[in-house]
Short mmCIF file of N, CA and C in Angstrom, two decimals:
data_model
loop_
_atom_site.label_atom_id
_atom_site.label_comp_id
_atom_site.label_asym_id
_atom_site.label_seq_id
_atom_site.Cartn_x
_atom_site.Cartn_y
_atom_site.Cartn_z
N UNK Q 1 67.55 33.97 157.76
CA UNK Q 1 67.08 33.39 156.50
C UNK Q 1 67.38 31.89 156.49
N UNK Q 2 66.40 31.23 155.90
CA UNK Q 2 66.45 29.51 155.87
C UNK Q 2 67.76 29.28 154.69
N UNK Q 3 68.21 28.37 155.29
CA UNK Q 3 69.11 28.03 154.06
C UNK Q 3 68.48 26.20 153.64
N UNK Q 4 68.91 25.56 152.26
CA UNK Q 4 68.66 25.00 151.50
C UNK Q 4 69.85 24.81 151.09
N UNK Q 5 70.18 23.01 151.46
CA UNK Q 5 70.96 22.18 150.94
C UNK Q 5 71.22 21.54 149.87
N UNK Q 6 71.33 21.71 148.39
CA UNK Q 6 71.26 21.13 147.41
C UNK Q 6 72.12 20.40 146.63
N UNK Q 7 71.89 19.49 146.29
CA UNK Q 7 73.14 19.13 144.97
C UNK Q 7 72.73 19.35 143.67
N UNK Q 8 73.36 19.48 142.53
CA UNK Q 8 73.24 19.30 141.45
C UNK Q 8 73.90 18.60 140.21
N UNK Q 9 73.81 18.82 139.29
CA UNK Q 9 74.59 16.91 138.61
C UNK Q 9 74.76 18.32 136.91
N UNK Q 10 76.10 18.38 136.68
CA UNK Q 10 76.55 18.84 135.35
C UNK Q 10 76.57 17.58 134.79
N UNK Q 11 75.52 17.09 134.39
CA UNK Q 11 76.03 15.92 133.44
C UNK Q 11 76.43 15.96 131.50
N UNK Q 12 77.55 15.19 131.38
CA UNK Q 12 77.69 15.86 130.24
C UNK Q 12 77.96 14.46 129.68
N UNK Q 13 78.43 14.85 128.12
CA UNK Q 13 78.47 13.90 127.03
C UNK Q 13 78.66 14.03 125.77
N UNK Q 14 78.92 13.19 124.97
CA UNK Q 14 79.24 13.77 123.96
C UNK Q 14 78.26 13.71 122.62
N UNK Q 15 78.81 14.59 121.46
CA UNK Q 15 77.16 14.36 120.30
C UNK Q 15 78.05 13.61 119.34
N UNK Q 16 77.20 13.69 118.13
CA UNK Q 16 78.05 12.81 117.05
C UNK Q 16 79.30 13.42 116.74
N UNK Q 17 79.28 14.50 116.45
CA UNK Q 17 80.20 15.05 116.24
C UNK Q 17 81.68 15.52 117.12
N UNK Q 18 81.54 14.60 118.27
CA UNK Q 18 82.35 14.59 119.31
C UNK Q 18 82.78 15.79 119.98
N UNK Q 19 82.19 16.46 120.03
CA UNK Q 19 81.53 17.87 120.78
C UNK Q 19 81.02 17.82 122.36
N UNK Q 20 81.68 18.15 123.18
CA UNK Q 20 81.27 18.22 124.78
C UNK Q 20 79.35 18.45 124.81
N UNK Q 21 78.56 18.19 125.60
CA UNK Q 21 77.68 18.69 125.66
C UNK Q 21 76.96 18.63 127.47
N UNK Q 22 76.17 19.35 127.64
CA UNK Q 22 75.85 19.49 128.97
C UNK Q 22 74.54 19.52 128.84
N UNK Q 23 74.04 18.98 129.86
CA UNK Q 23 72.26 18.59 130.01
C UNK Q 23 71.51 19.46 131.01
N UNK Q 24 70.78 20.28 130.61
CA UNK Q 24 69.98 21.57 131.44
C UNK Q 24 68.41 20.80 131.46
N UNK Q 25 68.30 21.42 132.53
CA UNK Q 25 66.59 21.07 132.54
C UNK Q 25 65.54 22.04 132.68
N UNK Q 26 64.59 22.14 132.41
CA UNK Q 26 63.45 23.65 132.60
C UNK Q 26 62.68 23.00 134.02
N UNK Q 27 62.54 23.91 134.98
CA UNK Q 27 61.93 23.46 136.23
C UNK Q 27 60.42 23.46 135.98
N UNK Q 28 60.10 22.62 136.35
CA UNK Q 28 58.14 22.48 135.99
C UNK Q 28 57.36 22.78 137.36
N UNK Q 29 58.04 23.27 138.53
CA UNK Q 29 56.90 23.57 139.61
C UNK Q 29 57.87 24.82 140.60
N UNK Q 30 57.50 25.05 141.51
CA UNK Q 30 57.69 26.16 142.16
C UNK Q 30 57.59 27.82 141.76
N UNK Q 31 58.36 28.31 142.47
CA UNK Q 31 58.40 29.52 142.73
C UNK Q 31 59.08 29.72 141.44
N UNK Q 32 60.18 28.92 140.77
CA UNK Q 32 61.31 29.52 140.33
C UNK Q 32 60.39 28.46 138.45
N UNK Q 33 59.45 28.13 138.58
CA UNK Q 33 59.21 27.33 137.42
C UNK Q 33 59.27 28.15 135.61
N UNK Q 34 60.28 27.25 135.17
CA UNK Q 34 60.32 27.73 134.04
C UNK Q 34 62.00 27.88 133.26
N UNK Q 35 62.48 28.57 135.11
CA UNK Q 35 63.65 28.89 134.72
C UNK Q 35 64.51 27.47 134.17
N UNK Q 36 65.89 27.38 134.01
CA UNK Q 36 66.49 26.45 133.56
C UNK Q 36 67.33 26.10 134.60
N UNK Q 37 67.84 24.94 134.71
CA UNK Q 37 69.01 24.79 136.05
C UNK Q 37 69.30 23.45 135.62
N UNK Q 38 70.55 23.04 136.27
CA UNK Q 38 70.92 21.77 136.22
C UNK Q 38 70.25 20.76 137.33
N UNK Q 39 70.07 19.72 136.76
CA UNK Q 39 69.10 18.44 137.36
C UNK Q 39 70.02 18.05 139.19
N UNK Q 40 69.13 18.07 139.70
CA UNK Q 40 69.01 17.48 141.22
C UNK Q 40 68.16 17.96 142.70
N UNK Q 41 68.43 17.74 143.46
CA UNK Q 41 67.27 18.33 144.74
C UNK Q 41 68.13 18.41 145.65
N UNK Q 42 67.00 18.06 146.95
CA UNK Q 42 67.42 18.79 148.01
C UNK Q 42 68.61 17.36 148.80
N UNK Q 43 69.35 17.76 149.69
CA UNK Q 43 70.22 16.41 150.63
C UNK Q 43 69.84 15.91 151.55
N UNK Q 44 69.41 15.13 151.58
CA UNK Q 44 68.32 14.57 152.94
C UNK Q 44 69.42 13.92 154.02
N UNK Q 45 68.68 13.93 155.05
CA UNK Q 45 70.11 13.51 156.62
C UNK Q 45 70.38 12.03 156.09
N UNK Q 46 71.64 12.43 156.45
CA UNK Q 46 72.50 11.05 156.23
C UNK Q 46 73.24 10.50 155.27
N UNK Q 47 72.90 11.34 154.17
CA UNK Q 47 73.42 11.25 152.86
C UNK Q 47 74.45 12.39 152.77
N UNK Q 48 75.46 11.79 152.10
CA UNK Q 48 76.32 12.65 150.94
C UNK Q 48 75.65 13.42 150.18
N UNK Q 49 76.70 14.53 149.63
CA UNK Q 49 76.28 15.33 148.48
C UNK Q 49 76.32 14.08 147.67
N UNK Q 50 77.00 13.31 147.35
CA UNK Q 50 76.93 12.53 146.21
C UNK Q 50 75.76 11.34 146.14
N UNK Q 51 75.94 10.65 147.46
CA UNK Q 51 74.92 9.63 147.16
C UNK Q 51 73.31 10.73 147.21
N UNK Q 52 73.17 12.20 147.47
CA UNK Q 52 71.48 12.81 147.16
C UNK Q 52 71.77 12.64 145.32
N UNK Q 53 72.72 13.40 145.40
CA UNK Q 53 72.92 13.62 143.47
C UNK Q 53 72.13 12.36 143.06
N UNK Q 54 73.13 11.02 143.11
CA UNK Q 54 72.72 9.59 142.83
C UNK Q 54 70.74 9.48 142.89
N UNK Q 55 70.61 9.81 144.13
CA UNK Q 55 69.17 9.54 144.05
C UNK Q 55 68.28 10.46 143.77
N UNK Q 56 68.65 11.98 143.38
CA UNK Q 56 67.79 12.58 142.43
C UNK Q 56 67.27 12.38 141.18
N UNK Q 57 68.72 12.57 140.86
CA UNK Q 57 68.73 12.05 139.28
C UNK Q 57 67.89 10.83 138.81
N UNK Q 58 67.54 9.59 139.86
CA UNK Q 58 67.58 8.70 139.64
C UNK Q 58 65.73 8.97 139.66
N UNK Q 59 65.56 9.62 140.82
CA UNK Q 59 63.71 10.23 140.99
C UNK Q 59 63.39 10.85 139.73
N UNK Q 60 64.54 11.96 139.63
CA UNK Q 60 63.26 13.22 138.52
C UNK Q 60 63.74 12.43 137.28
N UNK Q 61 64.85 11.68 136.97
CA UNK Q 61 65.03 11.21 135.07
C UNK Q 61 65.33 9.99 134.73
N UNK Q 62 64.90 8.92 136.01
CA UNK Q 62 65.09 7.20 135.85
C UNK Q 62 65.96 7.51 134.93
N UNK Q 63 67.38 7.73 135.48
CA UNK Q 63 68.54 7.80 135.25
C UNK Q 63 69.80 7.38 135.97
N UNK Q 64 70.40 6.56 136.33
CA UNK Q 64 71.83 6.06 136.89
C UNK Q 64 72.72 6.77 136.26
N UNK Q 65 73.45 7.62 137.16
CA UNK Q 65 74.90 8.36 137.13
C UNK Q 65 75.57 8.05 137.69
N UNK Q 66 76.80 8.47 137.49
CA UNK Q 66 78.03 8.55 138.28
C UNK Q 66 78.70 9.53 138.18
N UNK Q 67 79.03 9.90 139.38
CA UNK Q 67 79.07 11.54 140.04
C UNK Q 67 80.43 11.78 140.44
N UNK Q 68 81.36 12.90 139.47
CA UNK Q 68 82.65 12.93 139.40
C UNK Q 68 83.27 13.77 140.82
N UNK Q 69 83.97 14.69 140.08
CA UNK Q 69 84.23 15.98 141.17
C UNK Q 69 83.96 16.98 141.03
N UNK Q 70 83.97 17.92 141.84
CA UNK Q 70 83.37 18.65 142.95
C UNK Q 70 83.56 20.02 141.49
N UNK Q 71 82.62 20.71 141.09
CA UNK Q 71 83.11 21.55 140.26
C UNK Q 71 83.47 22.66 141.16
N UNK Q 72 81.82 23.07 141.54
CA UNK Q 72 82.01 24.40 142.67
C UNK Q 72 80.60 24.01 143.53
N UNK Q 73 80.82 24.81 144.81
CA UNK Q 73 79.79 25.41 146.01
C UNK Q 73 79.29 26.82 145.54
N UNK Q 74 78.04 26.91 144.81
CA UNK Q 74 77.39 28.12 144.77
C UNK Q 74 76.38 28.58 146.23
N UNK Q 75 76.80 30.09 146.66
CA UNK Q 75 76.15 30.40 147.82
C UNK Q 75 75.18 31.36 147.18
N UNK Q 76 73.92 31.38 147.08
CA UNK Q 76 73.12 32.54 146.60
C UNK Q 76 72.09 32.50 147.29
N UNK Q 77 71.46 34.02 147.46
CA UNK Q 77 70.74 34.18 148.81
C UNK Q 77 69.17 34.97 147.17
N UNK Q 78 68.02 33.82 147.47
CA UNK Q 78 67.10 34.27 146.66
C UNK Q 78 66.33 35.08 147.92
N UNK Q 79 64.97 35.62 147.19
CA UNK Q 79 64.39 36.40 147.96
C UNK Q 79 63.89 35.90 149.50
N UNK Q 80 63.47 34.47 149.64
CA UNK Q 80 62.96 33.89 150.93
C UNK Q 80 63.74 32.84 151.57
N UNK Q 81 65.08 32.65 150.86
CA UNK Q 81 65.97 31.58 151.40
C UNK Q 81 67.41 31.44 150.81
N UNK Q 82 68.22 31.09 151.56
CA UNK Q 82 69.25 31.16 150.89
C UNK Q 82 69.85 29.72 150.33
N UNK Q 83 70.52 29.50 149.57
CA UNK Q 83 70.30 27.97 148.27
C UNK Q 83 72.21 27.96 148.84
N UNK Q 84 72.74 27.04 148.85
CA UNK Q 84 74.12 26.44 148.97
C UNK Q 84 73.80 25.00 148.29
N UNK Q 85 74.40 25.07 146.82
CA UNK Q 85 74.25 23.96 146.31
C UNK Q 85 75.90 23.57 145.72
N UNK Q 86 76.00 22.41 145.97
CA UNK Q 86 77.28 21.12 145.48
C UNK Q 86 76.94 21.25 144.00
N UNK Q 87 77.91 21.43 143.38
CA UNK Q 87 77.86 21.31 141.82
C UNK Q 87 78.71 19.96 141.38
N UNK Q 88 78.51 19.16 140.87
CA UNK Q 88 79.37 17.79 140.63
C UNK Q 88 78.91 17.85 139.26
N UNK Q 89 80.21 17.44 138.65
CA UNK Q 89 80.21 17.00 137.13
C UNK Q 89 79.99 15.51 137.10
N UNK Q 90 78.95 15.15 136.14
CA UNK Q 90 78.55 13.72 136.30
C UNK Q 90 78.35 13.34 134.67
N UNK Q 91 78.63 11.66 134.77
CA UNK Q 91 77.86 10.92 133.50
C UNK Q 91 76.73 9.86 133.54
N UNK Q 92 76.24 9.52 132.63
CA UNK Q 92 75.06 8.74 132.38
C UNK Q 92 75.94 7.42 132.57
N UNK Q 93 75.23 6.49 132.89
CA UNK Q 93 75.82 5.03 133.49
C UNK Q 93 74.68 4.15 132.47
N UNK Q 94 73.55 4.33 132.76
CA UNK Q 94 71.96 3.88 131.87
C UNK Q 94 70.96 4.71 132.50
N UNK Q 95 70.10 4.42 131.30
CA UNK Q 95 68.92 5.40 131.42
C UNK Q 95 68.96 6.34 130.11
N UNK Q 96 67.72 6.81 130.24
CA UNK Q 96 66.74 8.05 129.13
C UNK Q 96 66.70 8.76 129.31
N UNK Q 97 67.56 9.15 130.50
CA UNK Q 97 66.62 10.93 131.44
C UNK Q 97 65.23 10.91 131.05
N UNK Q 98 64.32 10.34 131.87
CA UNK Q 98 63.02 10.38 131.34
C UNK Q 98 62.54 11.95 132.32
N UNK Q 99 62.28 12.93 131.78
CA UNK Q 99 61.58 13.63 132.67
C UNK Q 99 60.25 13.67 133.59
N UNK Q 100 59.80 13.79 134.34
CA UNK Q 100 59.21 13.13 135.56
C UNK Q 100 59.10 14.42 136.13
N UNK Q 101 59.72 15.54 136.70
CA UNK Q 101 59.56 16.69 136.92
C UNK Q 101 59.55 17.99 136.47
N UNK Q 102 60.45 18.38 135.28
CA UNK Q 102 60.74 19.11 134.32
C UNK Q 102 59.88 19.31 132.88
N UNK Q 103 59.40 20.49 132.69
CA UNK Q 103 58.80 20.68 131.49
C UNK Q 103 59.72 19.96 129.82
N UNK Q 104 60.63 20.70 130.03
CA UNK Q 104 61.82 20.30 129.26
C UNK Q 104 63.28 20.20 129.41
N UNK Q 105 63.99 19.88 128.53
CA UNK Q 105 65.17 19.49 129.04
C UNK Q 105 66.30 19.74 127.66
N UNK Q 106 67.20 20.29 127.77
CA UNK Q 106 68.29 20.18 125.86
C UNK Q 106 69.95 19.97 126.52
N UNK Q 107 70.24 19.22 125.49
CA UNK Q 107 71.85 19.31 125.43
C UNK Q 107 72.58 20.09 124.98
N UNK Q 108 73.19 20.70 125.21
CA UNK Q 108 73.68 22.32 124.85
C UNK Q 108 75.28 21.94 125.01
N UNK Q 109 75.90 22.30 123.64
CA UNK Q 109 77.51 22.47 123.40
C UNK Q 109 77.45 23.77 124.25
N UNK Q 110 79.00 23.80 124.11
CA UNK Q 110 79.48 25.44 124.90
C UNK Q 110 78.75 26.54 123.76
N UNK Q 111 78.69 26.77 123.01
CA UNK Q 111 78.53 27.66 122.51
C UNK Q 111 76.84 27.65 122.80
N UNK Q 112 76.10 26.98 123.07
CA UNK Q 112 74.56 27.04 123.33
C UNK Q 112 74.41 27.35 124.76
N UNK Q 113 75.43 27.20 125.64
CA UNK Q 113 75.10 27.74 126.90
C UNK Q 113 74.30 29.19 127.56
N UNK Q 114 74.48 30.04 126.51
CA UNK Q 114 73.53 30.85 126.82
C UNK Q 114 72.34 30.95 125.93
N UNK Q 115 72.14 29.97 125.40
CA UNK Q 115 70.72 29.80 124.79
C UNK Q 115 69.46 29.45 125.29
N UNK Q 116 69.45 29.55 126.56
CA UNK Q 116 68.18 29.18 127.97
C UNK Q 116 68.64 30.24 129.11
N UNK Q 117 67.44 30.66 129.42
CA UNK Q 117 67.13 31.33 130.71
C UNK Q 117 67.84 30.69 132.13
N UNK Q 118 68.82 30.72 132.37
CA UNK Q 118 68.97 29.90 133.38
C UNK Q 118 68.36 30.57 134.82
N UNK Q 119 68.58 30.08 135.67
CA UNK Q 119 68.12 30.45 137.51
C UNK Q 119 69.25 31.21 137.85
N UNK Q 120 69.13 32.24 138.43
CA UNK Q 120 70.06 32.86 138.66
C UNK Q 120 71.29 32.25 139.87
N UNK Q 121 70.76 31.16 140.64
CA UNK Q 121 72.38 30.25 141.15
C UNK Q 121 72.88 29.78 140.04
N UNK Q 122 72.25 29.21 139.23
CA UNK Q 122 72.61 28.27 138.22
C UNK Q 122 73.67 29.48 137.22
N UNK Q 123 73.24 30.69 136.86
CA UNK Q 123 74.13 30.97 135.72
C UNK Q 123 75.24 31.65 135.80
N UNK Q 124 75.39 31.08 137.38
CA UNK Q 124 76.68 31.81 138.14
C UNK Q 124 77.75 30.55 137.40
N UNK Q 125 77.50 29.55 137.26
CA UNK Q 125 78.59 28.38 136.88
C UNK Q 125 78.81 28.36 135.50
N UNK Q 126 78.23 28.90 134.22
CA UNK Q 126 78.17 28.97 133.16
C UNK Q 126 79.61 29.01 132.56
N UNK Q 127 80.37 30.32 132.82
CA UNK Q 127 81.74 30.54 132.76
C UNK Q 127 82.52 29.58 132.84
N UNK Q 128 82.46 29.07 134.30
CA UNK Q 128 83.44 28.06 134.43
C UNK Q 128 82.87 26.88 134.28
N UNK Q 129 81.76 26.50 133.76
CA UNK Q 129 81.62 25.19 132.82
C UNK Q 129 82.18 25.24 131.36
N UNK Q 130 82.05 26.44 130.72
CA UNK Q 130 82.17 26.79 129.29
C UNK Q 130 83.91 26.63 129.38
N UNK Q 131 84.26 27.29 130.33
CA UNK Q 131 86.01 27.02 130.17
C UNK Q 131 86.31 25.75 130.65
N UNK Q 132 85.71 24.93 131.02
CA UNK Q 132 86.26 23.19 130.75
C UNK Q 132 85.69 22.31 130.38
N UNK Q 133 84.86 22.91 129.20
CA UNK Q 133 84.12 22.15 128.50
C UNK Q 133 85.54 22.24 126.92
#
């Protein structure tokens, strides 16, 4: 089975009410379109997990981050490939998150975390985002 190198970016922040919040996105193309997952792609040679994060984010939501530590390595084997994606907790530096690839996109406190369909790598981290959020 092919495996697939990914990063992804927990980016979080806070609302008015000084409340943690985390930024999900709805995928707008593939196989998996619709579901929800956290924003980033694939690691191209030569790059870090961190500097792909940096330049995803920066492709799908003309967005500048900065990309903390390492939350977790999710290993999940979908039906035609298997996904090993870098999870990094990250913040907004500048930018709109303009979406560019994604249907939609919400900021979700802990308690909204299960209020979207997530991808099934993706809602393996839920838990342990919600407990350090």
């Amino acid at each position: 089975m092919k495996t697939i190198r990914v990063v992804a970016g927990i980016i979080k922040a806070a609302n008015k009410e000084g409340k943690s919040m985390i930024f999900a996105t709805q995928r707008g193309y593939g196989d998996l379109k619709g579901g929800w997952e956290f924003p980033g792609g694939k690691i191209e040679a030569g790059e870090t997990p961190q500097e792909a994060l940096v330049r995803e984010i920066m492709e799908e939501l003309e967005t500048e981050i900065r990309v903390g530590e390492l939350l977790d390595t999710i290993e999940y084997d979908y039906p035609s490939f298997h996904l090993s994606m870098d999870c990094f907790w990250a913040e907004i530096i500048s930018g709109n998150l303009v979406l560019k690839e994604h249907e939609a996109a919400k900021w979700l406190t802990k308690n909204e975390l299960d209020s979207v369909e997530w991808l099934p790598a993706d809602v393996t981290l839920i838990d342990k985002i919600r407990r350090a959020m």
